[in-house]
Backbone as a ProteinNet text record, in pm:
[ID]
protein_1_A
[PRIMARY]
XXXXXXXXXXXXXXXXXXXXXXXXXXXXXXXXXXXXXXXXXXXXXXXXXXXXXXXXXXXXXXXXXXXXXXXXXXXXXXXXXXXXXXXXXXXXXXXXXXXXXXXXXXXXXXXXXXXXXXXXXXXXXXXXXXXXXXXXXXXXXXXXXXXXXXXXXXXXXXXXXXXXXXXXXXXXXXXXXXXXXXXXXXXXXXXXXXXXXXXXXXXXXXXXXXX
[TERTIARY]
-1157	-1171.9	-1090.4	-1022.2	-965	-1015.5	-1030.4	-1066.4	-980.3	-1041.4	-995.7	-1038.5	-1108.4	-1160.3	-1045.7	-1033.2	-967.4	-834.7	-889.6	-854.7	-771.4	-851.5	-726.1	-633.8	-671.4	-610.3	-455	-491.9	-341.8	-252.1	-333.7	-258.1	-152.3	-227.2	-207.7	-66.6	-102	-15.5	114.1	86.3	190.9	362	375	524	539	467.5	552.1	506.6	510.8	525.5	643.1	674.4	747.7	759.2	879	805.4	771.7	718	698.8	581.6	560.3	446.2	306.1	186	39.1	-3.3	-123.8	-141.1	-150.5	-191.5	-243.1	-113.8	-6.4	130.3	129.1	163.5	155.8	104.7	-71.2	-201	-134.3	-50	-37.1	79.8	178.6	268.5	246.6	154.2	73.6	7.4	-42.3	-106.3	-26.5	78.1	175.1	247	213.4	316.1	225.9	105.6	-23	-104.4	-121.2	-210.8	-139.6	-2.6	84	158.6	195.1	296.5	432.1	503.8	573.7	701.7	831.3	924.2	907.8	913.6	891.3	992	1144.8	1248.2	1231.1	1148.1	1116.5	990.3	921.3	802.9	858	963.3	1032.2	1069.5	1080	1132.7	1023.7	896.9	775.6	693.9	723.9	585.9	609.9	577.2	652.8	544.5	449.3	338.7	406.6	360.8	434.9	377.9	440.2	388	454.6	360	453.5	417.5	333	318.3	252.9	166.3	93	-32.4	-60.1	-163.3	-116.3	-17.8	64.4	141.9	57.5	180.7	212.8	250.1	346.4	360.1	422.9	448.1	526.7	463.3	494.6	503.7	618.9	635	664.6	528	508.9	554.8	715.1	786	686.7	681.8	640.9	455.8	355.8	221.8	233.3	415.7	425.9	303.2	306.6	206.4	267.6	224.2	249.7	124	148.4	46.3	66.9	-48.8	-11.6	-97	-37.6	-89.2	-145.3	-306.7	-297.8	-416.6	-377.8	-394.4	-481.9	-614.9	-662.8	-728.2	-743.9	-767.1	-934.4	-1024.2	-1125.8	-1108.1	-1120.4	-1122	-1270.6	-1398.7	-1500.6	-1582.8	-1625.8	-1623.9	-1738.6	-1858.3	-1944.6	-1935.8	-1803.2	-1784.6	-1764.9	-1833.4	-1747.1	-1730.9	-1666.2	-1576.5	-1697.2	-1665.9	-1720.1	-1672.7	-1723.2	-1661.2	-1551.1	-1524.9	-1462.9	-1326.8	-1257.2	-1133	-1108.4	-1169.8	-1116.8	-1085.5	-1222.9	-1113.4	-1043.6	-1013	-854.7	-749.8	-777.1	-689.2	-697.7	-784.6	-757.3	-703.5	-723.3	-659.1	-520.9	-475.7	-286.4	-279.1	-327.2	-327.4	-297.1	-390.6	-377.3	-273.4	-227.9	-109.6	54.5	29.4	113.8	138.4	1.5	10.1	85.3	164.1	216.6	361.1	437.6	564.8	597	517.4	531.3	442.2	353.4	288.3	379	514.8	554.3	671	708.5	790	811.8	621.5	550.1	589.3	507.3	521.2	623.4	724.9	911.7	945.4	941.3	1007.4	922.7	788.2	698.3	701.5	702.1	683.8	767.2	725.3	800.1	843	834.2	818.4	976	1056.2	1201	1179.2	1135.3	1071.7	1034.2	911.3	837.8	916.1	963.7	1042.9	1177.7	1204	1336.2	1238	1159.6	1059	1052.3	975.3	933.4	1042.8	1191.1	1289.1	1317.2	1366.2	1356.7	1233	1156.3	1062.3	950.4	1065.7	1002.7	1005.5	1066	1079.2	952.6	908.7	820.4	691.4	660.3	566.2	488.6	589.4	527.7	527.3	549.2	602.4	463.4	454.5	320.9	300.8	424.8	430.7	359.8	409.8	332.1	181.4	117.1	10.2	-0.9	-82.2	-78.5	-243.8	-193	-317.4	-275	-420	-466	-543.7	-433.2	-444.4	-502.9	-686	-655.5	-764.5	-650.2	-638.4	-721.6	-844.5	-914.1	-939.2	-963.6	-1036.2	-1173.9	-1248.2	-1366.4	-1401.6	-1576.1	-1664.4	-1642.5	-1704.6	-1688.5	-1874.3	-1934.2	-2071.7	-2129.7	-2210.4	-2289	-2223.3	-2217.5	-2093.1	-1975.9	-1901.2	-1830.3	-1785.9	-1925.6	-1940.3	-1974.5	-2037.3	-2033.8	-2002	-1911.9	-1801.5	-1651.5	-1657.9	-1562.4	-1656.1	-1748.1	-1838.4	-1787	-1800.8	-1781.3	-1662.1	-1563.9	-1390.5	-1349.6	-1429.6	-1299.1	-1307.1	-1390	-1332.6	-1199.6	-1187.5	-1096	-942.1	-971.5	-847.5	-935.4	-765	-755.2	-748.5	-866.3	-883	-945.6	-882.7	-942.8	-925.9	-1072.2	-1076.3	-1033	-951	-948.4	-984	-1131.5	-1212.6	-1182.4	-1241	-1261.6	-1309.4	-1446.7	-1445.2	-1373.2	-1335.3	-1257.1	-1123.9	-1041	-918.4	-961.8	-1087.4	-1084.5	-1132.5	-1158.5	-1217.4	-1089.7	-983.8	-861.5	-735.7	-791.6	-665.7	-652.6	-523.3	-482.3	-362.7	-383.4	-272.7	-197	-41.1	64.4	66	80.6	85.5	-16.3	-119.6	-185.2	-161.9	-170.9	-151.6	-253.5	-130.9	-191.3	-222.3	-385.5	-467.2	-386.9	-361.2	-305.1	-354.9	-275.3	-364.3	-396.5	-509.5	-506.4	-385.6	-365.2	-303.2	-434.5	-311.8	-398.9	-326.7	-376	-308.8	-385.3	-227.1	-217.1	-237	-227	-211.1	-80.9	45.7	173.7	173.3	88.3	102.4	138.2	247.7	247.5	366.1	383.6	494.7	617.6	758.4	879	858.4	898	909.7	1035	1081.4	1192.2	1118.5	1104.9	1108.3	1206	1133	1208.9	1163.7	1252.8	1261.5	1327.3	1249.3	1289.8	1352.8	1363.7	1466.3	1602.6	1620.7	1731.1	1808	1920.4	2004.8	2163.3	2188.6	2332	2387.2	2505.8	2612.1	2678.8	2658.8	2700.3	2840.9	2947.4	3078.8	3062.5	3175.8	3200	3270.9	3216.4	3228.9	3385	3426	3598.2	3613.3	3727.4	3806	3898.6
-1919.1	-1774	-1723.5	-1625.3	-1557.4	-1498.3	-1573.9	-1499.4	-1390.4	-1268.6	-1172.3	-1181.1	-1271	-1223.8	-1247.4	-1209.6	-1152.2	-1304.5	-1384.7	-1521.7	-1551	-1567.7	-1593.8	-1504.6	-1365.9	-1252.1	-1278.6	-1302.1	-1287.9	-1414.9	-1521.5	-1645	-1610.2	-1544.4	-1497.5	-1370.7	-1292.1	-1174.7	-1198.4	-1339.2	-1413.3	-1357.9	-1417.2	-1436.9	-1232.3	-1179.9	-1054.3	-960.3	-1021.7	-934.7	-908.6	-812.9	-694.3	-706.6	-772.4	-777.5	-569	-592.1	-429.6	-345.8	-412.7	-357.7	-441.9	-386.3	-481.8	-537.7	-601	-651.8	-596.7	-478.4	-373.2	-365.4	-332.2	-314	-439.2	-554	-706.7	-734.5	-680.2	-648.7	-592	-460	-355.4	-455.8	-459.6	-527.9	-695	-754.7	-873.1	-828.9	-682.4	-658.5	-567	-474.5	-453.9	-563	-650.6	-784.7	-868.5	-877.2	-987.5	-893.8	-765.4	-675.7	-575.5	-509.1	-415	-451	-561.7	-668.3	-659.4	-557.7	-520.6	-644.2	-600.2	-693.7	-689.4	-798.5	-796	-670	-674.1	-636.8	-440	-415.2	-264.2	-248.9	-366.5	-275.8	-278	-351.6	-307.2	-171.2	-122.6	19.7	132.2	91.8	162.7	161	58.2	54	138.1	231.7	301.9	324.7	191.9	201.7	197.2	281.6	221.4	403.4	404.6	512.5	625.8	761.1	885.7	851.8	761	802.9	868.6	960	1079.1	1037.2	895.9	840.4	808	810.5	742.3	620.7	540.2	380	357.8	367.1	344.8	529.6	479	570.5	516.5	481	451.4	505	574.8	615.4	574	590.8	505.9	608.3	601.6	721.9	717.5	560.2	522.6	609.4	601.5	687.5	822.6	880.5	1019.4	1039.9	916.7	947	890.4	924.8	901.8	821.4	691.9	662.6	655.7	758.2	711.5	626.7	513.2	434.6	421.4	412.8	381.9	254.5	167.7	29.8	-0.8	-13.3	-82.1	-221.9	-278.5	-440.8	-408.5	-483.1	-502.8	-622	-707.7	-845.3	-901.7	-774	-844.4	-813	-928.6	-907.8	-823.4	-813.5	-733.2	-584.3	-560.9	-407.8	-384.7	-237.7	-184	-64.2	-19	136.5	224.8	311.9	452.8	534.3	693.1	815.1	845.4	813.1	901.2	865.5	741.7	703.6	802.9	781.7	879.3	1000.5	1029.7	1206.3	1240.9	1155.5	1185.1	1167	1053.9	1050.3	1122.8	1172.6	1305.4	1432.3	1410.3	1564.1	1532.2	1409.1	1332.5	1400.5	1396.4	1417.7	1502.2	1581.7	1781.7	1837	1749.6	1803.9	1804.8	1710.1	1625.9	1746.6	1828.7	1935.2	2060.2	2038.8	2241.7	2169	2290.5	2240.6	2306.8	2336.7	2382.7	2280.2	2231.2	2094.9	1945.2	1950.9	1806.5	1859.4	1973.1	2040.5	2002.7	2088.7	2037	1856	1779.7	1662.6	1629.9	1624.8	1575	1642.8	1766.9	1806.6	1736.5	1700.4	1659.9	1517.3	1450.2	1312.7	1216.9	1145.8	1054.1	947.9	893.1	810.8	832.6	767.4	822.2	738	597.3	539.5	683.3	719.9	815.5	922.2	977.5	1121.5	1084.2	998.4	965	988.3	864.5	887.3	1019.9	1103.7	1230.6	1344.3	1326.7	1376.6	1352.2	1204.6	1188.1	1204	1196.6	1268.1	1388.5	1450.3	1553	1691.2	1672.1	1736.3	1714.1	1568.6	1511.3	1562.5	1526.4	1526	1719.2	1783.3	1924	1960.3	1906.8	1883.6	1876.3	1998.8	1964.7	1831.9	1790.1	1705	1534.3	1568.5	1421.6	1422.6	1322.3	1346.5	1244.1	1321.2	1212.3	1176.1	1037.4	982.3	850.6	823.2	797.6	712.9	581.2	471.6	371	374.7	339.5	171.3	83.6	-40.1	-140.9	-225.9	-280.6	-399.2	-468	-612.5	-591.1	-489.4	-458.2	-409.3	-390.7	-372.1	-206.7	-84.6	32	34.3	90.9	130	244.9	285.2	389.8	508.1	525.3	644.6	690.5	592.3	593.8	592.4	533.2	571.1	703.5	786	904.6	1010.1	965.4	1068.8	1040	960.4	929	1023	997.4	1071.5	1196.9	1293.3	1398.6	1457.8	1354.6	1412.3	1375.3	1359.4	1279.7	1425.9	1485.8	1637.8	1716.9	1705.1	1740.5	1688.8	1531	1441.7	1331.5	1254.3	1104.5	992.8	972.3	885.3	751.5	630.2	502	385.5	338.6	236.5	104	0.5	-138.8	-152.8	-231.3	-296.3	-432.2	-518.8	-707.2	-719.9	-664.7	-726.2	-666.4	-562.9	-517.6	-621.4	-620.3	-738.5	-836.3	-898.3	-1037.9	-1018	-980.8	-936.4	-922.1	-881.5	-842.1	-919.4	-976.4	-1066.8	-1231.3	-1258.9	-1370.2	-1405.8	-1569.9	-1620.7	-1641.6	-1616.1	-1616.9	-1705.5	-1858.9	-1999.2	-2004	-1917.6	-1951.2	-1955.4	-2010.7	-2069.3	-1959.8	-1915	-1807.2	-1885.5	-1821.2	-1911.3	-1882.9	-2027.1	-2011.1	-1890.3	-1780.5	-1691.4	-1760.7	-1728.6	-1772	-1722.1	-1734.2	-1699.1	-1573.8	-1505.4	-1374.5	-1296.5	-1250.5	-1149.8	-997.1	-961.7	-812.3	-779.9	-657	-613.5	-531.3	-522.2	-449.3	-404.2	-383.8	-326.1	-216.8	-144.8	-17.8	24.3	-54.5	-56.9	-148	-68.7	-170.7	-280.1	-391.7	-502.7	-537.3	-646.6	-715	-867.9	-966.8	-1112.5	-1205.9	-1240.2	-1291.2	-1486.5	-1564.1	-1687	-1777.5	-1821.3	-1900.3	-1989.6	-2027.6	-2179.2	-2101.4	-2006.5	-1990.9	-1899.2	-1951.5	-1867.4	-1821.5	-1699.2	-1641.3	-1632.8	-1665.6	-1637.9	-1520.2	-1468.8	-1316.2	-1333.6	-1222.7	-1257.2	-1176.5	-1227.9	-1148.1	-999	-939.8	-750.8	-801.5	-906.4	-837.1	-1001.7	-995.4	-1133.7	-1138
67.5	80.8	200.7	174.8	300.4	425.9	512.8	618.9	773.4	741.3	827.4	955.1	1021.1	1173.6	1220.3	1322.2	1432.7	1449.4	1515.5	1534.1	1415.9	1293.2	1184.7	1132.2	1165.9	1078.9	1155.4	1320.4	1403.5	1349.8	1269	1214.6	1116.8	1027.8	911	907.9	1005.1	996.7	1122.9	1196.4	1289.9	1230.6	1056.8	1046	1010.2	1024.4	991.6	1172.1	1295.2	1392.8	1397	1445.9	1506	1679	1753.9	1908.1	1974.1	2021.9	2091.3	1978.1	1897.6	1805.3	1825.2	1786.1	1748.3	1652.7	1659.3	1538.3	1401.8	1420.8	1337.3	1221.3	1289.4	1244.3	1159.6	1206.2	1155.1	1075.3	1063.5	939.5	834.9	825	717.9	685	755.9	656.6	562.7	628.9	523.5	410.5	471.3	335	190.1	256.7	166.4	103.2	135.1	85.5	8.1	54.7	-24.9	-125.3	-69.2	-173.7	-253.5	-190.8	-270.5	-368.1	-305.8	-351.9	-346.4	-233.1	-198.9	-156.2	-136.7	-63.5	31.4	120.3	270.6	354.3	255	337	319.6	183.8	134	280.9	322.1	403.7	536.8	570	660.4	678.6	565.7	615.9	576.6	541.2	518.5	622.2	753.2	864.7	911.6	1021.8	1128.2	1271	1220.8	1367.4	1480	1566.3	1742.7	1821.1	1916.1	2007	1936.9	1939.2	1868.1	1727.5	1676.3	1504.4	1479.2	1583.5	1451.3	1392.3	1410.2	1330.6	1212.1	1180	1017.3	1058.6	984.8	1038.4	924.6	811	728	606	510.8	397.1	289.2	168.4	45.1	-18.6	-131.8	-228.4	-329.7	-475.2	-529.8	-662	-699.8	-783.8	-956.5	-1010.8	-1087.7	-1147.6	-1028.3	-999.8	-936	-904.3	-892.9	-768.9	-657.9	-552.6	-414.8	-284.7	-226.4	-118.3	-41.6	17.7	164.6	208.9	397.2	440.7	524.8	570.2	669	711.6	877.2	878.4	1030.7	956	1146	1124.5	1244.4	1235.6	1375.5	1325.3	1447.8	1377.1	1511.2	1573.7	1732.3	1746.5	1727.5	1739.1	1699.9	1571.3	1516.5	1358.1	1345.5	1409.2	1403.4	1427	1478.2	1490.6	1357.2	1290	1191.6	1195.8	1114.7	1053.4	1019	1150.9	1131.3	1037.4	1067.9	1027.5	1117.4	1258.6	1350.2	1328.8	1315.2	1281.5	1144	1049.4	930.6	973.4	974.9	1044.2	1107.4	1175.9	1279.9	1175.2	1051.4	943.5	910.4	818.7	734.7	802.6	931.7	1005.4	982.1	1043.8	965.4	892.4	725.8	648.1	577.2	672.6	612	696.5	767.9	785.4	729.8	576.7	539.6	410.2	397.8	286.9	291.8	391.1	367.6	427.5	378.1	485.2	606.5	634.7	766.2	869.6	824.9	886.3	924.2	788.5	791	898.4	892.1	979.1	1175	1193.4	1275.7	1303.3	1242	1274.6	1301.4	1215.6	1239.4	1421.6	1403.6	1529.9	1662.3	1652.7	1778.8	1777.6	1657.2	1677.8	1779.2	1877.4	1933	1894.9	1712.2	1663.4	1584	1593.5	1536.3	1396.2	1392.2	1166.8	1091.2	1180.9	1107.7	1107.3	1221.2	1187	1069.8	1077.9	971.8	830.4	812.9	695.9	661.4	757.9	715.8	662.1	719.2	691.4	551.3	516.6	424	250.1	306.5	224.4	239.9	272.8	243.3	150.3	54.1	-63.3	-130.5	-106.7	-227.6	-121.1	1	25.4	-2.6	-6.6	-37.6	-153.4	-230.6	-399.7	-483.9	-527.8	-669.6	-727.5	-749.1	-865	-771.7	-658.3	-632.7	-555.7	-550.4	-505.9	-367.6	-251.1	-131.9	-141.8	-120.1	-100.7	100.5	123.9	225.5	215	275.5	234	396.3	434.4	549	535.8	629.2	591.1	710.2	703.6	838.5	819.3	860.4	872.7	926.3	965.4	975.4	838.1	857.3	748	725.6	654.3	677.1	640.6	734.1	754.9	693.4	711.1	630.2	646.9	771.3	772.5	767.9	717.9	661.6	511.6	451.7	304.5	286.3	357.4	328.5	359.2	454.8	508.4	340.6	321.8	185.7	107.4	96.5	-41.4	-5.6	83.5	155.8	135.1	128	159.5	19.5	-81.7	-227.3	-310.8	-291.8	-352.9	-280.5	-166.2	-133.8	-66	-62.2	-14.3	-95.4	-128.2	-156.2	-60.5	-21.7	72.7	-2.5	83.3	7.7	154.8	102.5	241.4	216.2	282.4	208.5	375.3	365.5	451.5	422.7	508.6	464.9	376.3	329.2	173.8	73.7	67.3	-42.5	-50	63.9	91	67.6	78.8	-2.9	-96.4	-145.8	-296.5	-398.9	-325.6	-399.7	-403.7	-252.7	-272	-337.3	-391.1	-516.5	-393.4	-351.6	-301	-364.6	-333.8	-419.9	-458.5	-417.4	-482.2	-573.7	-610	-736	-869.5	-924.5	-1043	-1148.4	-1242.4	-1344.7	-1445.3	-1492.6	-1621.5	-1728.4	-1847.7	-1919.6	-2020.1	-2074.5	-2158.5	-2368.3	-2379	-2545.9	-2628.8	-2731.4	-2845.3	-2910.3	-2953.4	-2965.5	-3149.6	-3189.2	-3302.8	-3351.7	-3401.7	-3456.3	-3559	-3593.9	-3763.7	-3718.4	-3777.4	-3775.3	-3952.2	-4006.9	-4133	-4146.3	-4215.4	-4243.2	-4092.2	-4044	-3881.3	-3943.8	-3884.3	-3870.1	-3799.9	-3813.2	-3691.8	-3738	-3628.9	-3633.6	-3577.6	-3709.3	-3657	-3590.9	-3446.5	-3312.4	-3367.3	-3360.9	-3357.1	-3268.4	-3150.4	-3022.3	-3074.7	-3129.7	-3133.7	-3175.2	-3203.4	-3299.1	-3148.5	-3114	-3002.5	-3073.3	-3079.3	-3082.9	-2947.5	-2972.8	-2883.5	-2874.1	-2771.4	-2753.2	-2693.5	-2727.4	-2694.3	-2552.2	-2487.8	-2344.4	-2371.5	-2277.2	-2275.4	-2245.1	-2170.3	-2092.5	-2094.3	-2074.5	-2062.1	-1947.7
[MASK]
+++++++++++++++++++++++++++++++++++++++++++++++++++++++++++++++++++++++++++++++++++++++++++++++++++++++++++++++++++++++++++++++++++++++++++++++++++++++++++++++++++++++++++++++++++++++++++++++++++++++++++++++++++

């Protein structure tokens, strides 16, 4: 089973530090990579934790779900601490500021964070854009407590907020070296449908486009 305390999490999230960054930073990008399933070299250019972020340490745009996810990513060192309400709402204040363009405006020109102000430059068509949706994506190795379940209950009518706590991350996460169960043999009905019958053994030789 995967374990997040503190001690192993810094084991674990060791090969993706950043020098001049924390663990936290180190956390989000293991987990864009173990839970998103992201390229290491794409979350390179999605973290943007460090001084001057605003409270946004990364931003994913996910063109495919027409959504966008902001990331903010804390680590506890003791396992018995857990996740309040008070960290969220400093997120969601991020957040609502991510909704108008005159907010992402705001942020770009104040931020001391030059990842994020580039980020924000760059997306920001989408982030004020009907068509996509932001969601708030905040990421812990702590538990999230009572109040924090209902401060979520509280905010999902009006923001997309989603917690990945320790158990949710182990709950979710599949080590890559695992071995996928073989699946059964399965069948259709294609009656009354065109098909075209495919036969593996049988290979054509396709000629070359250019010589």
């Amino acid at each position: 089973m995967l374990n997040l305390d503190y001690a192993n999490l810094v084991q674990i999230a060791q090969p993706y530090k950043v020098p001049g960054r924390e663990e936290a930073s180190a956390f989000l990008s293991w987990f864009l990579v173990n839970i998103y399933r992201l390229d290491i070299i794409e979350v390179q250019d999605i973290v943007c934790d460090g001084r001057g972020d605003k409270g946004i340490d990364g931003i994913y745009v996910n063109e495919s779900e027409e959504c966008i996810d902001i990331f903010q990513s804390k680590t506890v060192q003791n396992s018995s601490k857990t996740l309040g309400d008070t960290q969220l709402k400093e997120f969601v204040g991020s957040l609502k500021q991510l909704e108008t363009l005159e907010g992402v405006q705001s942020m770009i020109s104040t931020t001391g964070n030059s990842q994020l102000k580039n980020l924000l430059i760059e997306y920001k068509d989408l982030l004020t854009s009907s068509k996509y949706t932001i969601r708030g994506i905040f990421v812990t190795n702590a538990v999230k407590d009572s109040n924090a379940e209902s401060f979520l209950t509280a905010t999902s009518l009006t923001t997309q907020l989603k917690v990945w706590d320790k158990p949710l991350i182990i709950q979710m996460y599949v080590p890559s070296e695992k071995a996928i169960p073989a699946t059964s043999e399965i069948a259709f009905d294609v009656f009354g449908y065109d098909y075209v019958e495919y036969n593996r053994h049988l290979r054509k030789q396709s000629k070359p486009l250019c010589s």
